[in-house]
Each structure stands twice: as C-alpha cells, then as structure tokens.
C-alpha cells in the first residue's frame, strides 16, 4: 500500500486501539464555516487549543455553540470506566439529515480532560498534514471519514528528556518541543536544567548560579576526544517567569514537567559559581570554571550541612515554580558521581564516620535520602537515575533506569516505581545509521526499526514487579547537538516510533508490523515538514545536516540487552 492509498484513520501515529469505518465512501464529511465548537465542562483547555491551532491551519472560526455541524467535547464517565482518564472515543458523522455530503459532526468523549485533548490530537491527524500548518494553504474542504476510534494509552508515563544544560535551548524552542510531544501523545517533559556545563534556571537567593554558572567560555566540538573547539562563548538561562510560562504551556497540553537539578555529581557549574559547594579540602574550587568539555566530571558537591541548606533553598524556589499539580516528581540526578574526592576528603570521611556509614556509596545514599525526605514532607516524590540504588534506595524514591534494564528490574522487584529509559535502546543522541555521513556519530546504531521494537517491560519481570513500571522515556543529551536543527535531526522520526511503543498496545517486539509503521510514517514525514521539523530523511542526512571532520564516538555491534 502506498502513501496515497492510505485513507484518513489508516495513517495514525501512535496506532489507536480500534478504528471502525461506517459506509463505503470515506472522506465525505467536512469541517467548514458552519462548524462550531461545543465544549462541555472540563474541556476548556482543549477548546482553546482547537480554536488557536486548528483554527489557524484551517482558517475556520470555530464559533462557540451547539448544532448539527459541531465539534462536541465531553468528559464521559463511561469512557473513564472503560479506558481511564487518558482514554477517548472519537466519532465523525455526516450531520445532514438526508445523508448527502455535508458538514461533519465530531464527538470527542474523554475519560478526563487529558483524554479529550488526545482525541483532539487524533482529529488533527485525520484532517491531514496541512492541519499542522500555521495558516491555510488550500481552499478545498477539510474532509473527514465517517469513523469511530476507541483509544487509550498503555503507559501513564510517556516521556522525553531534553538536556538544555550542555547546549542551551531558548524558551520558544522549549515551547515548540512541548507542542511536538503533545502531537505524539507523549505526556511527560523531563527538563534537565543543570549540569557541569551550565546552570539554566534563575534562583533568586543564589544569583551567581546564572550570573556565572549559565555561561562557559568555549565548547568542545564533537566527542570529548575531538581536538576541535568552538571558541564562541555559550550560555543562557530561563528566568523564573520563563519557567512559569513553560509550566503553564505544558499544563494546557496535559503534560507533566519533571524538573531536574543534578546532585551530588554533575555540579561543576554550581561549584564554579559558589566554590564553597565543592570539596575545598582536596581541590582549589575557586579555580574551577563552568566546564567546557564532556564526560564524567570529578568535581562533586561536598557532603556538608551547608551544602544541604544551599540546595534546600534551590529546591524551595524550584517547587514554587513547578507546582505539584504539574510536577509531582522532582528529579535529583544522582548519576555519575565519582567518589575520589570524598575518599581523599577529611570532611567527607568524618561525615561517613559520624553517620556510621560503610563507604562513599552509602554517603551518596545519605545525600539522596535527605532530599527524598525533604521533598516528601512537601508533597513531592523524588526520582533519580539508577545509581541512587547504590548504597540503599530511599523508601519513596522512583528510579529512571538508564544504564540498561537491570537497575529498573532491581528497583521494581524491591517495590519501587520505575521509568524505563535504557541507553542501549532509547537514547536518541545515539546515531541512526552506520554511514560515515551521520553527524557526530555517538553510540550504537539505533534505527527507526530498532526503536519501534523496543519493549519497556522485560518479559522476565514478574507481574507484581511489572506493575511498578510507570512507563518509558526517550532521552536527548545535547553534547553534540548545538542547535534546534541538530536536536530535530536526532529526535525525528524516531520519536514517532517511540511514541507508538509508549502509547499503543503492540505485540511482542519480533511480531510488530514495522512495514505498516513505515507506510504510516511516510504520511508523518509530511506532518513533520508542515511543523518545520528538520528530521532525518529516510535516505540519510542532507548535505547541511552533516558535520564533516567532527569526531563522534561510534560503537559497533549490537548493544547489550542488560
């Protein structure tokens, strides 16, 4: 079947649970000047989105009001019982009494406000790629098939991490990515705000975090082993009002935002701003600058009460900017924290002895447990990378399993909630093909098909433990992604495959119909083009997408399934 053979409803991504056509002439109903918007209680945010987004693309006013030619938005208790709060039922009918060609009556019933919104995203797909533009490009009617779609997500956590610390992403580009997540029915935005190479969030009580920590003098060009440098200073940060805007924008799109403030490792930008945060008894922290290269940094936070108080102040402002309704989870990192400075530090060793800890791993666990309790007292949940398992996991903590499945399996079997994001499968900074033209190739080859065959829940996981898998997340680390176009290239179209894995009820990986997905993604490329996404073409990078001469770190072979 070619792209032109696909009728609306056969090209949906992610694939819905069921699609039923009525009649033999799909495409006979339409949205037109008669179409009104009839929004029931609790659907107001979706009505605003439809009017601004579809209104811009179609040129239709979507005036308020009921009637035969209306888009009706409703929250349905029946749908909630059958499909959950994110489930929906979408139906399209010819609104004319005699059955002749006429305006469409569209009914979207969601189990909750989010379900209504996801149904509206499906309606946009049914209208074709031009519905993804910001202004009308054609005058003909916006046709819809007489169709009923029943749908609901497999996982409640369907996420994307965007690293804005290594290369800063301007606010408008963050908002754009929230729209792109919503278009793919992803519902979690993991906002990686701090790292060795930059601190990106304004903290009023500690202004040097952005005055100093948000800027670096130069940047390694390519992998850390590359001899090349970009000598242009790099940086940027989000003001507190920027953060409020981003959070409100996400909430309108039923997206949860998970802010990440990395501790106790990946902290050189903070130490450069406030040298007393580091291990001053073993290193001259006053000489440190914001890091300009990549890798695991040896400069970590000191395990002192003063450092705890400093970061409590940081988190107090973070919690104010990210309300519990939008951000129930707060990510504290906890990964890649070398212990060498703690082993050499009399202060750290005294703290280990004072607390009766066995070693430096338990010292890191103490650090993480402190913030687990602190966040829990304020109604939030801590989540961290799977290294927080080392030395003992805080009782209420959840785990982002990134080094493979093993950390997630261990955490789930111990009764902890888990988000599966193994680097071998869903790190989208990894290269997409083995060719020499892939820009700054990092890691294993992870093709579109590889991502489509990713399975978040290992089959060996017992059912009780599998119930602790909240869902899955793709991660985008930006060491070698210096701008929006590079991020687009790495993320798309693979994010479409990941979205289907996270949302749809797919068979086992080997049994998935990738040929059908490929047919649907041919239409999806046109949606991405309409959205201005600089995706990787199926045939490989265009000339301007390459980065000749910039070294990467390709790894050959099949990634281990660990």
PDB file of C-alpha atoms in Angstrom, residues 247-439:
ATOM      1  CA  UNK A 247       4.958  25.111  33.024  1.00  0.00           C
ATOM      2  CA  UNK A 248       1.643  26.816  32.198  1.00  0.00           C
ATOM      3  CA  UNK A 249       2.074  25.992  28.494  1.00  0.00           C
ATOM      4  CA  UNK A 250       2.711  22.358  29.376  1.00  0.00           C
ATOM      5  CA  UNK A 251      -0.319  22.217  31.668  1.00  0.00           C
ATOM      6  CA  UNK A 252      -2.568  23.477  28.861  1.00  0.00           C
ATOM      7  CA  UNK A 253      -1.355  20.461  26.861  1.00  0.00           C
ATOM      8  CA  UNK A 254      -1.787  17.996  29.732  1.00  0.00           C
ATOM      9  CA  UNK A 255       1.958  17.493  30.057  1.00  0.00           C
ATOM     10  CA  UNK A 256       3.690  16.761  33.338  1.00  0.00           C
ATOM     11  CA  UNK A 257       7.016  18.577  33.760  1.00  0.00           C
ATOM     12  CA  UNK A 258       9.805  16.868  35.717  1.00  0.00           C
ATOM     13  CA  UNK A 259      12.493  19.422  36.642  1.00  0.00           C
ATOM     14  CA  UNK A 260      15.971  18.002  37.212  1.00  0.00           C
ATOM     15  CA  UNK A 261      18.538  19.615  39.493  1.00  0.00           C
ATOM     16  CA  UNK A 262      21.544  17.290  39.410  1.00  0.00           C
ATOM     17  CA  UNK A 263      23.178  16.383  42.754  1.00  0.00           C
ATOM     18  CA  UNK A 264      25.710  15.466  44.070  1.00  0.00           C
ATOM     19  CA  UNK A 265      27.588  14.913  40.790  1.00  0.00           C
ATOM     20  CA  UNK A 266      27.370  16.852  37.526  1.00  0.00           C
ATOM     21  CA  UNK A 267      27.691  20.024  39.611  1.00  0.00           C
ATOM     22  CA  UNK A 268      30.755  21.922  38.381  1.00  0.00           C
ATOM     23  CA  UNK A 269      28.690  24.868  37.061  1.00  0.00           C
ATOM     24  CA  UNK A 270      27.250  25.354  40.559  1.00  0.00           C
ATOM     25  CA  UNK A 271      30.677  24.970  42.180  1.00  0.00           C
ATOM     26  CA  UNK A 272      32.168  27.483  39.731  1.00  0.00           C
ATOM     27  CA  UNK A 273      29.521  29.960  40.901  1.00  0.00           C
ATOM     28  CA  UNK A 274      29.851  29.120  44.626  1.00  0.00           C
ATOM     29  CA  UNK A 275      33.225  27.420  45.279  1.00  0.00           C
ATOM     30  CA  UNK A 276      32.262  26.575  48.885  1.00  0.00           C
ATOM     31  CA  UNK A 277      29.884  23.921  47.499  1.00  0.00           C
ATOM     32  CA  UNK A 278      32.821  21.750  46.437  1.00  0.00           C
ATOM     33  CA  UNK A 279      35.339  19.679  48.329  1.00  0.00           C
ATOM     34  CA  UNK A 280      37.569  22.579  49.255  1.00  0.00           C
ATOM     35  CA  UNK A 281      39.808  20.437  51.452  1.00  0.00           C
ATOM     36  CA  UNK A 282      41.103  18.441  48.470  1.00  0.00           C
ATOM     37  CA  UNK A 283      40.814  20.781  45.479  1.00  0.00           C
ATOM     38  CA  UNK A 284      41.083  24.515  44.833  1.00  0.00           C
ATOM     39  CA  UNK A 285      37.446  25.001  43.862  1.00  0.00           C
ATOM     40  CA  UNK A 286      37.966  28.752  43.414  1.00  0.00           C
ATOM     41  CA  UNK A 287      39.933  27.954  40.259  1.00  0.00           C
ATOM     42  CA  UNK A 288      37.073  25.995  38.657  1.00  0.00           C
ATOM     43  CA  UNK A 289      35.080  27.409  35.752  1.00  0.00           C
ATOM     44  CA  UNK A 290      31.959  26.153  34.031  1.00  0.00           C
ATOM     45  CA  UNK A 291      33.112  23.001  32.271  1.00  0.00           C
ATOM     46  CA  UNK A 292      33.725  23.283  28.528  1.00  0.00           C
ATOM     47  CA  UNK A 293      34.028  19.630  27.577  1.00  0.00           C
ATOM     48  CA  UNK A 294      32.066  16.382  28.010  1.00  0.00           C
ATOM     49  CA  UNK A 295      32.263  13.239  30.099  1.00  0.00           C
ATOM     50  CA  UNK A 296      32.145  12.413  33.801  1.00  0.00           C
ATOM     51  CA  UNK A 297      33.419  15.293  35.901  1.00  0.00           C
ATOM     52  CA  UNK A 298      35.400  14.619  39.113  1.00  0.00           C
ATOM     53  CA  UNK A 299      34.215  17.765  40.909  1.00  0.00           C
ATOM     54  CA  UNK A 300      31.232  16.866  43.079  1.00  0.00           C
ATOM     55  CA  UNK A 301      29.372  18.503  45.941  1.00  0.00           C
ATOM     56  CA  UNK A 302      30.737  18.308  49.464  1.00  0.00           C
ATOM     57  CA  UNK A 303      28.569  16.252  51.874  1.00  0.00           C
ATOM     58  CA  UNK A 304      28.175  19.079  54.382  1.00  0.00           C
ATOM     59  CA  UNK A 305      25.223  20.627  56.153  1.00  0.00           C
ATOM     60  CA  UNK A 306      25.955  23.933  54.440  1.00  0.00           C
ATOM     61  CA  UNK A 307      25.583  22.286  51.015  1.00  0.00           C
ATOM     62  CA  UNK A 308      22.324  20.653  52.076  1.00  0.00           C
ATOM     63  CA  UNK A 309      20.970  24.017  53.225  1.00  0.00           C
ATOM     64  CA  UNK A 310      22.072  25.660  49.958  1.00  0.00           C
ATOM     65  CA  UNK A 311      20.234  23.097  47.846  1.00  0.00           C
ATOM     66  CA  UNK A 312      17.188  23.160  50.091  1.00  0.00           C
ATOM     67  CA  UNK A 313      16.999  26.843  49.181  1.00  0.00           C
ATOM     68  CA  UNK A 314      17.330  25.948  45.499  1.00  0.00           C
ATOM     69  CA  UNK A 315      14.595  23.320  45.733  1.00  0.00           C
ATOM     70  CA  UNK A 316      12.285  25.690  47.623  1.00  0.00           C
ATOM     71  CA  UNK A 317      12.309  28.005  44.624  1.00  0.00           C
ATOM     72  CA  UNK A 318      12.040  25.085  42.203  1.00  0.00           C
ATOM     73  CA  UNK A 319       8.922  23.781  43.976  1.00  0.00           C
ATOM     74  CA  UNK A 320       7.364  27.232  43.800  1.00  0.00           C
ATOM     75  CA  UNK A 321       7.993  27.385  40.041  1.00  0.00           C
ATOM     76  CA  UNK A 322       6.869  23.814  39.361  1.00  0.00           C
ATOM     77  CA  UNK A 323       3.574  23.324  41.271  1.00  0.00           C
ATOM     78  CA  UNK A 324       2.650  19.848  42.500  1.00  0.00           C
ATOM     79  CA  UNK A 325      -0.310  19.604  40.118  1.00  0.00           C
ATOM     80  CA  UNK A 326       2.028  19.837  37.126  1.00  0.00           C
ATOM     81  CA  UNK A 327       5.209  18.429  38.663  1.00  0.00           C
ATOM     82  CA  UNK A 328       4.538  15.728  41.278  1.00  0.00           C
ATOM     83  CA  UNK A 329       8.044  14.326  40.648  1.00  0.00           C
ATOM     84  CA  UNK A 330      11.340  16.178  41.108  1.00  0.00           C
ATOM     85  CA  UNK A 331      14.464  14.617  39.593  1.00  0.00           C
ATOM     86  CA  UNK A 332      17.690  14.940  41.585  1.00  0.00           C
ATOM     87  CA  UNK A 333      20.052  13.215  39.162  1.00  0.00           C
ATOM     88  CA  UNK A 334      22.261  11.077  41.381  1.00  0.00           C
ATOM     89  CA  UNK A 335      24.191   9.635  38.433  1.00  0.00           C
ATOM     90  CA  UNK A 336      27.872   9.523  37.586  1.00  0.00           C
ATOM     91  CA  UNK A 337      29.133  10.828  40.904  1.00  0.00           C
ATOM     92  CA  UNK A 338      32.817   9.885  41.213  1.00  0.00           C
ATOM     93  CA  UNK A 339      33.815   9.234  44.825  1.00  0.00           C
ATOM     94  CA  UNK A 340      37.542  10.027  44.537  1.00  0.00           C
ATOM     95  CA  UNK A 341      37.308  13.460  46.174  1.00  0.00           C
ATOM     96  CA  UNK A 342      35.202  12.069  49.014  1.00  0.00           C
ATOM     97  CA  UNK A 343      37.794   9.321  49.599  1.00  0.00           C
ATOM     98  CA  UNK A 344      40.508  11.992  49.931  1.00  0.00           C
ATOM     99  CA  UNK A 345      38.418  14.498  51.851  1.00  0.00           C
ATOM    100  CA  UNK A 346      38.809  14.583  55.659  1.00  0.00           C
ATOM    101  CA  UNK A 347      35.421  16.316  55.817  1.00  0.00           C
ATOM    102  CA  UNK A 348      33.691  13.576  53.837  1.00  0.00           C
ATOM    103  CA  UNK A 349      35.417  10.825  55.793  1.00  0.00           C
ATOM    104  CA  UNK A 350      34.395  12.458  59.068  1.00  0.00           C
ATOM    105  CA  UNK A 351      30.804  12.575  57.854  1.00  0.00           C
ATOM    106  CA  UNK A 352      30.934   8.853  56.979  1.00  0.00           C
ATOM    107  CA  UNK A 353      32.212   8.055  60.472  1.00  0.00           C
ATOM    108  CA  UNK A 354      29.716  10.381  62.159  1.00  0.00           C
ATOM    109  CA  UNK A 355      26.774   8.753  60.371  1.00  0.00           C
ATOM    110  CA  UNK A 356      28.060   5.193  60.777  1.00  0.00           C
ATOM    111  CA  UNK A 357      28.131   4.602  57.033  1.00  0.00           C
ATOM    112  CA  UNK A 358      30.025   1.784  55.373  1.00  0.00           C
ATOM    113  CA  UNK A 359      31.560   3.710  52.472  1.00  0.00           C
ATOM    114  CA  UNK A 360      31.222   6.504  49.959  1.00  0.00           C
ATOM    115  CA  UNK A 361      28.325   4.766  48.176  1.00  0.00           C
ATOM    116  CA  UNK A 362      26.335   4.937  51.385  1.00  0.00           C
ATOM    117  CA  UNK A 363      27.361   8.587  51.703  1.00  0.00           C
ATOM    118  CA  UNK A 364      25.716   9.302  48.363  1.00  0.00           C
ATOM    119  CA  UNK A 365      22.666   7.347  49.509  1.00  0.00           C
ATOM    120  CA  UNK A 366      22.544   9.528  52.633  1.00  0.00           C
ATOM    121  CA  UNK A 367      22.645  12.633  50.419  1.00  0.00           C
ATOM    122  CA  UNK A 368      19.784  11.355  48.222  1.00  0.00           C
ATOM    123  CA  UNK A 369      17.734  10.117  51.189  1.00  0.00           C
ATOM    124  CA  UNK A 370      17.939  13.564  52.752  1.00  0.00           C
ATOM    125  CA  UNK A 371      16.234  15.127  49.730  1.00  0.00           C
ATOM    126  CA  UNK A 372      13.782  12.254  49.453  1.00  0.00           C
ATOM    127  CA  UNK A 373      12.540  13.063  52.958  1.00  0.00           C
ATOM    128  CA  UNK A 374      12.688  16.803  52.317  1.00  0.00           C
ATOM    129  CA  UNK A 375      10.619  16.528  49.128  1.00  0.00           C
ATOM    130  CA  UNK A 376       8.158  14.046  50.650  1.00  0.00           C
ATOM    131  CA  UNK A 377       7.448  16.471  53.502  1.00  0.00           C
ATOM    132  CA  UNK A 378       6.392  18.959  50.832  1.00  0.00           C
ATOM    133  CA  UNK A 379       4.172  16.574  48.915  1.00  0.00           C
ATOM    134  CA  UNK A 380       6.587  15.659  46.130  1.00  0.00           C
ATOM    135  CA  UNK A 381       8.264  12.458  45.023  1.00  0.00           C
ATOM    136  CA  UNK A 382      11.954  12.114  44.333  1.00  0.00           C
ATOM    137  CA  UNK A 383      13.114  10.342  41.202  1.00  0.00           C
ATOM    138  CA  UNK A 384      16.748   9.746  40.251  1.00  0.00           C
ATOM    139  CA  UNK A 385      18.965   7.816  37.875  1.00  0.00           C
ATOM    140  CA  UNK A 386      19.575   4.179  38.729  1.00  0.00           C
ATOM    141  CA  UNK A 387      22.850   4.935  40.560  1.00  0.00           C
ATOM    142  CA  UNK A 388      20.698   6.001  43.522  1.00  0.00           C
ATOM    143  CA  UNK A 389      20.248   2.272  44.127  1.00  0.00           C
ATOM    144  CA  UNK A 390      23.879   2.089  45.214  1.00  0.00           C
ATOM    145  CA  UNK A 391      24.208   2.214  48.978  1.00  0.00           C
ATOM    146  CA  UNK A 392      20.489   1.730  49.517  1.00  0.00           C
ATOM    147  CA  UNK A 393      17.486   3.370  47.923  1.00  0.00           C
ATOM    148  CA  UNK A 394      15.340   5.921  49.710  1.00  0.00           C
ATOM    149  CA  UNK A 395      11.978   4.311  50.555  1.00  0.00           C
ATOM    150  CA  UNK A 396       9.726   6.576  48.483  1.00  0.00           C
ATOM    151  CA  UNK A 397      12.103   7.179  45.593  1.00  0.00           C
ATOM    152  CA  UNK A 398      11.450   6.229  41.999  1.00  0.00           C
ATOM    153  CA  UNK A 399      14.155   5.225  39.538  1.00  0.00           C
ATOM    154  CA  UNK A 400      14.958   6.252  35.971  1.00  0.00           C
ATOM    155  CA  UNK A 401      16.669   3.115  34.658  1.00  0.00           C
ATOM    156  CA  UNK A 402      19.219   4.374  32.120  1.00  0.00           C
ATOM    157  CA  UNK A 403      22.205   2.009  32.169  1.00  0.00           C
ATOM    158  CA  UNK A 404      20.012  -0.810  30.905  1.00  0.00           C
ATOM    159  CA  UNK A 405      17.085  -2.739  32.328  1.00  0.00           C
ATOM    160  CA  UNK A 406      18.927  -4.120  35.368  1.00  0.00           C
ATOM    161  CA  UNK A 407      18.537  -1.114  37.649  1.00  0.00           C
ATOM    162  CA  UNK A 408      14.852  -0.856  36.827  1.00  0.00           C
ATOM    163  CA  UNK A 409      14.311  -4.558  37.378  1.00  0.00           C
ATOM    164  CA  UNK A 410      16.047  -4.450  40.769  1.00  0.00           C
ATOM    165  CA  UNK A 411      14.083  -1.376  41.828  1.00  0.00           C
ATOM    166  CA  UNK A 412      10.720  -2.758  40.648  1.00  0.00           C
ATOM    167  CA  UNK A 413      11.300  -6.090  42.379  1.00  0.00           C
ATOM    168  CA  UNK A 414      12.057  -4.136  45.570  1.00  0.00           C
ATOM    169  CA  UNK A 415       8.724  -2.324  45.242  1.00  0.00           C
ATOM    170  CA  UNK A 416       9.941   0.987  43.788  1.00  0.00           C
ATOM    171  CA  UNK A 417       8.342   2.714  40.821  1.00  0.00           C
ATOM    172  CA  UNK A 418      10.439   2.765  37.658  1.00  0.00           C
ATOM    173  CA  UNK A 419      10.674   4.638  34.370  1.00  0.00           C
ATOM    174  CA  UNK A 420      12.466   2.572  31.730  1.00  0.00           C
ATOM    175  CA  UNK A 421      14.867   4.600  29.573  1.00  0.00           C
ATOM    176  CA  UNK A 422      17.790   2.233  28.792  1.00  0.00           C
ATOM    177  CA  UNK A 423      20.517   3.996  26.843  1.00  0.00           C
ATOM    178  CA  UNK A 424      21.035   0.995  24.563  1.00  0.00           C
ATOM    179  CA  UNK A 425      17.534   1.460  23.156  1.00  0.00           C
ATOM    180  CA  UNK A 426      16.100   4.964  23.608  1.00  0.00           C
ATOM    181  CA  UNK A 427      18.976   7.433  23.882  1.00  0.00           C
ATOM    182  CA  UNK A 428      18.184   9.484  20.801  1.00  0.00           C
ATOM    183  CA  UNK A 429      21.618  11.117  20.762  1.00  0.00           C
ATOM    184  CA  UNK A 430      22.861   7.716  19.546  1.00  0.00           C
ATOM    185  CA  UNK A 431      23.370   7.502  15.793  1.00  0.00           C
ATOM    186  CA  UNK A 432      20.619   6.378  13.456  1.00  0.00           C
ATOM    187  CA  UNK A 433      22.666   4.567  10.797  1.00  0.00           C
ATOM    188  CA  UNK A 434      26.211   3.255  10.323  1.00  0.00           C
ATOM    189  CA  UNK A 435      27.087   5.583   7.439  1.00  0.00           C
ATOM    190  CA  UNK A 436      30.022   7.989   7.549  1.00  0.00           C
ATOM    191  CA  UNK A 437      27.704  10.908   6.863  1.00  0.00           C
ATOM    192  CA  UNK A 438      25.860  10.639  10.177  1.00  0.00           C
ATOM    193  CA  UNK A 439      26.696  13.882  12.027  1.00  0.00           C
TER     194      UNK A 439
END
